[in-house]
């Protein structure tokens, strides 16, 4: 309507810079560094923390800008974090365009919820789409999480959020009417029941295409442990072939993007140490729905250093999990388990694999608690799917372990995934002993996990911690409480230093 | 209680690195870059986004870690953002120690509020102390803000928050029983009443030690405009001398740290575009209380592109402002004003100063709206302080302008601050004209501000926008709507390009 007096102005400076890879790891957030005095910052009116749309050819990414007043970065360069670099797929000195990022419309929905409004399905879909698309900065993610926590999600909202998260990524489907799955809510060190449960239920004819994660902050994820026993890096076609022949797989989920927004939200929830029911439910169920599961058993460890701390919290969580799952036709059953101490003996990829093998092979002295938990969960899966009568699942599961069917099935799954492997043993071990006598009153799960990580897990497959005691035992001075396994003297030293200054990881009463 | 078998381990690697200044501007957040493979990351078990305590001698700072997989940063270097560098006050290659940051205890209070608990005075004090101390990462700040928004603060909490914020910084006190202040809630471009109000009320014998801010995202702050008329960078001793001799000053607040947590929170609120009543009230009042004010007049512009959008919102905000102020013995009065368009003619430091001078000097053609707003606010201040009878304040204020007392006082204040200056004029100007006829239905405050900034304001003191029209006027084609003032051809071009693609900053109806 209104033009400059007789003149039309064209952009005299295209907002283009040369890409520079900085190798900066930021987890997900894309970051770009530009000189404060570069022509793009000036012409676009950009300031530090501005959200900037970077584009190179067909690709683009929204990044957070930090300005630089220092000539280690040239005036014509845009320094990219790995997240930005990988999304743009450029080479050093390639031209990239930088402009003010467009408004992220779904942030208005987040603000609406902050001001007391509930959100409908459309709103959750647009929020989750923007999160999965990398369009939220970390402070936006934190705000969304807090807004859904301080004013808790109702069942309808949990359902909308779950659906939006499931739909934001890949969807799997299986040529089977009944697809079983399991999930443990809240990491308990050594709770590596999955390979055993999969072997049991598949040996009894159920379909269980299990995708698992690698460790993010824990000493081992199921995929890390399984990788010491067989290849887990299967593409979707390979996964399908394994499931077609054996009825099950135990694969790393990295080949498929199930509920990608969940990974982004979990990172921020972890940093904030906020974990509310609504987000937990959407996180767990969206992945199961996207994975094409029809039945799921959920392991809820309850204990003072576990994620779920009381029976009451576990009961409310169970009810809501089952209700939201039901809205998607997903049959869910929750099993409350003891979350007071680590499970089995080994903590770390290979150490846990040895425990898994011992249970599957019925070795004398196999960790009883790990076997019992696997039987409990496999039994629940058998009952939930109608393969066993109510109350008869555990006996059926135990029988499949006892008579070697589960072990035979496990070996066939490993062969189908590329061949069975022998988990390694660490070259260095050092026992950690008690100084005084008394009854072992508690074990701090979090400190044991940290110790295993300092020893090198999960990067060093054989590294970790081997536990020798359980809560309730009487301890005598000089008794070995645990053994640290490491592949390098430096890591063994780090772990021993940590143990020396964290003696309270074991509580010994008189 | 429990020790390694016979051995004591001492730290074999001190967690020390060499400081490297990166010049990265992050606003407030301290950031440190370290190589993923450096000995500190390994021995401390640090990951990207870990919170790290950096220390150098007596000084320390909590920083967010980003890891680097690239050798532009050496293995023994810690690359510091400006916020981290300035807090540590190190030189390049100085040794700094880096460890896991201690737990920030007050985050437990933030989480408590997220889970539905209200916070008491102790909790707010510890949260605000940690924020002022730089111990919150941006996602923590965002969470605190959202938690106080989705579950709104009650009057008691607003009072606790206000007190905690006021107490977290410097406190001023004045040897006067009555100290008047003013504040405008929500930036309206050109609304530069402060110098005029100060001159009027000081000419009538009131004490008004005004501290003002520089622009953060606007084309000019009161301190920027005032600096074109007199020095504003006064230390506290100088401020006291000016106030002792003239009863008032108009100084930059930078010499004193009034409510430092407020600046931190405002940055995040702005990024999130969240601005809730509780936080607004604590922000405004904590600064007034810390400044030692006893009476304050609050200008609340109401309009579709202003901060307060409706009369109803303004009424609720007024009531709560007055109630919380009362809890501190601070008398507050709110004045609702028109926020539908810029005030006066000039937008930008010197252009606004020319408007201020025109009003103070009673120049024919001085912007009437600026004069009226200043008279309204000064009148309210005179009534609130008991210097004028209720309903008689505006006439008293207008008289002080008309007979030159305010102008005389203003000149004396400028002299006391270091000498009066003549605001500069820009070397380049370009008119922006209408293309068609019609009635001017609205002006977008935000776009006009952006235009003034692209023209160079506030860094270029003479740059900005001069408005020629007001809402309701009939416009004819070719008529100048505004003139852009700039000091460099490049900036003039940027501003003209923006105007060309944002013709909707003016709405012209038929």
PDB file of C-alpha atoms in Angstrom, chain A residues 1-5 7 9-13 21-27 29 31 33 36 39 42-45 48-49 66-70 72 100 111 113-115 138-140 142-143 146-147 149-151 267-268 271-276 430-436 450 454 481 491 493-494 496-497 503 506 508, chain B residues 1-5 7 9-13 21-27 29 31 33 36 39 42-45 48-49 66-70 72 100 111 113-115 138-140 142-143 146-147 149-151 267-268 271-276 430-436 450 454 481 491 493-494 496-497 503 506 508:
ATOM      1  CA  UNK A   1       0.000   0.000   0.000  1.00  0.00           C
ATOM      2  CA  UNK A   2       2.775   2.393   0.891  1.00  0.00           C
ATOM      3  CA  UNK A   3       6.092   2.628  -0.902  1.00  0.00           C
ATOM      4  CA  UNK A   4       9.255   4.625  -0.489  1.00  0.00           C
ATOM      5  CA  UNK A   5       9.032   7.895  -2.352  1.00  0.00           C
ATOM      6  CA  UNK A   7      12.160   4.169  -5.050  1.00  0.00           C
ATOM      7  CA  UNK A   9      14.830  -1.042  -2.660  1.00  0.00           C
ATOM      8  CA  UNK A  10      16.366  -4.402  -3.312  1.00  0.00           C
ATOM      9  CA  UNK A  11      18.488  -6.272  -0.835  1.00  0.00           C
ATOM     10  CA  UNK A  12      21.988  -4.967  -1.381  1.00  0.00           C
ATOM     11  CA  UNK A  13      23.596  -7.613   0.811  1.00  0.00           C
ATOM     12  CA  UNK A  21      32.376 -26.776  11.387  1.00  0.00           C
ATOM     13  CA  UNK A  22      33.200 -26.197  15.040  1.00  0.00           C
ATOM     14  CA  UNK A  23      32.615 -29.730  16.341  1.00  0.00           C
ATOM     15  CA  UNK A  24      30.630 -28.335  19.269  1.00  0.00           C
ATOM     16  CA  UNK A  25      28.328 -30.927  20.853  1.00  0.00           C
ATOM     17  CA  UNK A  26      25.160 -29.425  22.235  1.00  0.00           C
ATOM     18  CA  UNK A  27      22.959 -32.510  22.383  1.00  0.00           C
ATOM     19  CA  UNK A  29      20.066 -27.726  20.038  1.00  0.00           C
ATOM     20  CA  UNK A  31      23.801 -23.350  17.567  1.00  0.00           C
ATOM     21  CA  UNK A  33      28.231 -18.483  15.984  1.00  0.00           C
ATOM     22  CA  UNK A  36      28.743  -9.321  15.919  1.00  0.00           C
ATOM     23  CA  UNK A  39      26.929  -8.021   7.550  1.00  0.00           C
ATOM     24  CA  UNK A  42      23.786  -5.931  10.996  1.00  0.00           C
ATOM     25  CA  UNK A  43      21.375  -6.187   8.076  1.00  0.00           C
ATOM     26  CA  UNK A  44      19.043  -8.641   9.795  1.00  0.00           C
ATOM     27  CA  UNK A  45      19.184  -6.879  13.164  1.00  0.00           C
ATOM     28  CA  UNK A  48      22.838 -12.945  20.705  1.00  0.00           C
ATOM     29  CA  UNK A  49      20.179 -15.578  21.427  1.00  0.00           C
ATOM     30  CA  UNK A  66      25.638 -16.542  19.782  1.00  0.00           C
ATOM     31  CA  UNK A  67      27.580 -13.548  18.617  1.00  0.00           C
ATOM     32  CA  UNK A  68      31.371 -13.457  18.764  1.00  0.00           C
ATOM     33  CA  UNK A  69      33.580 -10.413  19.356  1.00  0.00           C
ATOM     34  CA  UNK A  70      36.880 -12.048  18.512  1.00  0.00           C
ATOM     35  CA  UNK A  72      39.172 -16.514  15.726  1.00  0.00           C
ATOM     36  CA  UNK A 100      15.476 -14.199  11.308  1.00  0.00           C
ATOM     37  CA  UNK A 111       1.633 -19.733  26.118  1.00  0.00           C
ATOM     38  CA  UNK A 113      -1.564 -23.351  28.395  1.00  0.00           C
ATOM     39  CA  UNK A 114       0.622 -21.221  30.659  1.00  0.00           C
ATOM     40  CA  UNK A 115      -2.259 -18.792  30.937  1.00  0.00           C
ATOM     41  CA  UNK A 138      15.835 -25.410  24.988  1.00  0.00           C
ATOM     42  CA  UNK A 139      14.077 -22.666  26.915  1.00  0.00           C
ATOM     43  CA  UNK A 140      10.924 -23.294  24.866  1.00  0.00           C
ATOM     44  CA  UNK A 142      11.618 -26.239  29.365  1.00  0.00           C
ATOM     45  CA  UNK A 143       8.607 -23.963  29.297  1.00  0.00           C
ATOM     46  CA  UNK A 146       6.858 -26.837  33.109  1.00  0.00           C
ATOM     47  CA  UNK A 147       3.524 -25.642  31.727  1.00  0.00           C
ATOM     48  CA  UNK A 149       3.547 -29.928  35.005  1.00  0.00           C
ATOM     49  CA  UNK A 150       2.509 -26.958  37.120  1.00  0.00           C
ATOM     50  CA  UNK A 151      -0.984 -27.304  35.671  1.00  0.00           C
ATOM     51  CA  UNK A 267      16.897 -34.551  27.594  1.00  0.00           C
ATOM     52  CA  UNK A 268      15.401 -31.386  29.063  1.00  0.00           C
ATOM     53  CA  UNK A 271      18.367 -31.570  33.030  1.00  0.00           C
ATOM     54  CA  UNK A 272      15.487 -30.129  35.045  1.00  0.00           C
ATOM     55  CA  UNK A 273      14.982 -33.297  37.067  1.00  0.00           C
ATOM     56  CA  UNK A 274      11.262 -32.971  36.342  1.00  0.00           C
ATOM     57  CA  UNK A 275       9.377 -36.110  35.522  1.00  0.00           C
ATOM     58  CA  UNK A 276       5.641 -35.761  35.696  1.00  0.00           C
ATOM     59  CA  UNK A 430      39.892 -54.595  41.822  1.00  0.00           C
ATOM     60  CA  UNK A 431      37.759 -55.605  44.773  1.00  0.00           C
ATOM     61  CA  UNK A 432      36.269 -52.993  47.088  1.00  0.00           C
ATOM     62  CA  UNK A 433      35.956 -54.272  50.641  1.00  0.00           C
ATOM     63  CA  UNK A 434      34.056 -53.463  53.816  1.00  0.00           C
ATOM     64  CA  UNK A 435      35.899 -51.796  56.672  1.00  0.00           C
ATOM     65  CA  UNK A 436      33.493 -52.749  59.407  1.00  0.00           C
ATOM     66  CA  UNK A 450      28.140 -43.551  38.461  1.00  0.00           C
ATOM     67  CA  UNK A 454      33.742 -44.011  35.777  1.00  0.00           C
ATOM     68  CA  UNK A 481      31.284 -55.643  48.457  1.00  0.00           C
ATOM     69  CA  UNK A 491      39.684 -45.526  34.564  1.00  0.00           C
ATOM     70  CA  UNK A 493      41.870 -45.158  39.350  1.00  0.00           C
ATOM     71  CA  UNK A 494      39.008 -42.751  38.658  1.00  0.00           C
ATOM     72  CA  UNK A 496      38.498 -46.113  42.997  1.00  0.00           C
ATOM     73  CA  UNK A 497      38.823 -42.415  43.808  1.00  0.00           C
ATOM     74  CA  UNK A 503      31.526 -44.665  50.963  1.00  0.00           C
ATOM     75  CA  UNK A 506      26.585 -48.731  50.892  1.00  0.00           C
ATOM     76  CA  UNK A 508      25.847 -50.582  56.960  1.00  0.00           C
TER      77      UNK A 508
ATOM     78  CA  UNK B   1      33.260 -46.418  56.724  1.00  0.00           C
ATOM     79  CA  UNK B   2      34.444 -48.449  53.739  1.00  0.00           C
ATOM     80  CA  UNK B   3      37.827 -48.102  52.100  1.00  0.00           C
ATOM     81  CA  UNK B   4      39.612 -49.641  49.157  1.00  0.00           C
ATOM     82  CA  UNK B   5      41.481 -52.729  50.187  1.00  0.00           C
ATOM     83  CA  UNK B   7      44.955 -48.425  49.431  1.00  0.00           C
ATOM     84  CA  UNK B   9      43.813 -43.051  46.224  1.00  0.00           C
ATOM     85  CA  UNK B  10      44.728 -39.444  45.678  1.00  0.00           C
ATOM     86  CA  UNK B  11      43.647 -37.424  42.662  1.00  0.00           C
ATOM     87  CA  UNK B  12      46.259 -38.151  40.035  1.00  0.00           C
ATOM     88  CA  UNK B  13      45.020 -35.445  37.652  1.00  0.00           C
ATOM     89  CA  UNK B  21      38.820 -16.046  25.796  1.00  0.00           C
ATOM     90  CA  UNK B  22      36.406 -16.779  22.952  1.00  0.00           C
ATOM     91  CA  UNK B  23      34.527 -13.469  22.900  1.00  0.00           C
ATOM     92  CA  UNK B  24      31.226 -15.322  22.691  1.00  0.00           C
ATOM     93  CA  UNK B  25      28.280 -13.184  23.799  1.00  0.00           C
ATOM     94  CA  UNK B  26      25.528 -15.202  25.430  1.00  0.00           C
ATOM     95  CA  UNK B  27      23.723 -12.442  27.317  1.00  0.00           C
ATOM     96  CA  UNK B  29      24.632 -17.413  30.706  1.00  0.00           C
ATOM     97  CA  UNK B  31      29.381 -21.067  28.842  1.00  0.00           C
ATOM     98  CA  UNK B  33      33.883 -25.151  25.851  1.00  0.00           C
ATOM     99  CA  UNK B  36      35.505 -34.117  24.816  1.00  0.00           C
ATOM    100  CA  UNK B  39      41.399 -35.069  31.094  1.00  0.00           C
ATOM    101  CA  UNK B  42      37.094 -37.822  31.467  1.00  0.00           C
ATOM    102  CA  UNK B  43      38.018 -37.701  35.126  1.00  0.00           C
ATOM    103  CA  UNK B  44      34.953 -35.719  36.184  1.00  0.00           C
ATOM    104  CA  UNK B  45      32.562 -37.663  33.967  1.00  0.00           C
ATOM    105  CA  UNK B  48      27.725 -31.687  27.036  1.00  0.00           C
ATOM    106  CA  UNK B  49      25.270 -29.500  28.937  1.00  0.00           C
ATOM    107  CA  UNK B  66      29.590 -27.692  25.573  1.00  0.00           C
ATOM    108  CA  UNK B  67      32.078 -30.303  24.472  1.00  0.00           C
ATOM    109  CA  UNK B  68      34.145 -29.870  21.325  1.00  0.00           C
ATOM    110  CA  UNK B  69      35.346 -32.621  18.978  1.00  0.00           C
ATOM    111  CA  UNK B  70      37.707 -30.471  16.927  1.00  0.00           C
ATOM    112  CA  UNK B  72      40.642 -25.551  17.015  1.00  0.00           C
ATOM    113  CA  UNK B 100      30.905 -30.808  38.568  1.00  0.00           C
ATOM    114  CA  UNK B 111      10.220 -28.306  41.391  1.00  0.00           C
ATOM    115  CA  UNK B 113       6.045 -25.328  42.906  1.00  0.00           C
ATOM    116  CA  UNK B 114       5.771 -27.287  39.658  1.00  0.00           C
ATOM    117  CA  UNK B 115       4.228 -30.109  41.625  1.00  0.00           C
ATOM    118  CA  UNK B 138      18.517 -20.631  31.062  1.00  0.00           C
ATOM    119  CA  UNK B 139      16.327 -23.717  31.148  1.00  0.00           C
ATOM    120  CA  UNK B 140      16.093 -23.387  34.926  1.00  0.00           C
ATOM    121  CA  UNK B 142      12.446 -20.709  31.940  1.00  0.00           C
ATOM    122  CA  UNK B 143      11.085 -23.379  34.237  1.00  0.00           C
ATOM    123  CA  UNK B 146       6.603 -21.062  33.610  1.00  0.00           C
ATOM    124  CA  UNK B 147       5.967 -22.619  37.018  1.00  0.00           C
ATOM    125  CA  UNK B 149       2.733 -18.626  35.376  1.00  0.00           C
ATOM    126  CA  UNK B 150       0.841 -21.861  34.756  1.00  0.00           C
ATOM    127  CA  UNK B 151      -0.046 -21.886  38.443  1.00  0.00           C
ATOM    128  CA  UNK B 267      15.736 -11.625  29.324  1.00  0.00           C
ATOM    129  CA  UNK B 268      14.137 -15.065  29.451  1.00  0.00           C
ATOM    130  CA  UNK B 271      12.622 -14.779  24.732  1.00  0.00           C
ATOM    131  CA  UNK B 272       9.543 -16.742  25.762  1.00  0.00           C
ATOM    132  CA  UNK B 273       7.177 -13.823  25.193  1.00  0.00           C
ATOM    133  CA  UNK B 274       5.671 -14.608  28.586  1.00  0.00           C
ATOM    134  CA  UNK B 275       4.789 -11.733  30.815  1.00  0.00           C
ATOM    135  CA  UNK B 276       2.565 -12.621  33.705  1.00  0.00           C
ATOM    136  CA  UNK B 430      14.728  10.148   3.906  1.00  0.00           C
ATOM    137  CA  UNK B 431      10.963  10.609   3.932  1.00  0.00           C
ATOM    138  CA  UNK B 432       8.612   7.661   3.582  1.00  0.00           C
ATOM    139  CA  UNK B 433       5.411   8.592   1.832  1.00  0.00           C
ATOM    140  CA  UNK B 434       1.889   7.277   1.423  1.00  0.00           C
ATOM    141  CA  UNK B 435       0.892   5.670  -1.859  1.00  0.00           C
ATOM    142  CA  UNK B 436      -2.840   6.016  -1.484  1.00  0.00           C
ATOM    143  CA  UNK B 450      12.238  -2.085  14.604  1.00  0.00           C
ATOM    144  CA  UNK B 454      17.559  -0.642  11.737  1.00  0.00           C
ATOM    145  CA  UNK B 481       4.268   9.475   6.965  1.00  0.00           C
ATOM    146  CA  UNK B 491      21.750   1.744   7.777  1.00  0.00           C
ATOM    147  CA  UNK B 493      19.229   1.313   3.167  1.00  0.00           C
ATOM    148  CA  UNK B 494      18.471  -1.408   5.707  1.00  0.00           C
ATOM    149  CA  UNK B 496      14.206   1.490   3.771  1.00  0.00           C
ATOM    150  CA  UNK B 497      14.277  -2.176   2.781  1.00  0.00           C
ATOM    151  CA  UNK B 503       4.035  -1.564   4.583  1.00  0.00           C
ATOM    152  CA  UNK B 506       0.626   1.786   8.834  1.00  0.00           C
ATOM    153  CA  UNK B 508      -4.946   3.013   5.981  1.00  0.00           C
TER     154      UNK B 508
END
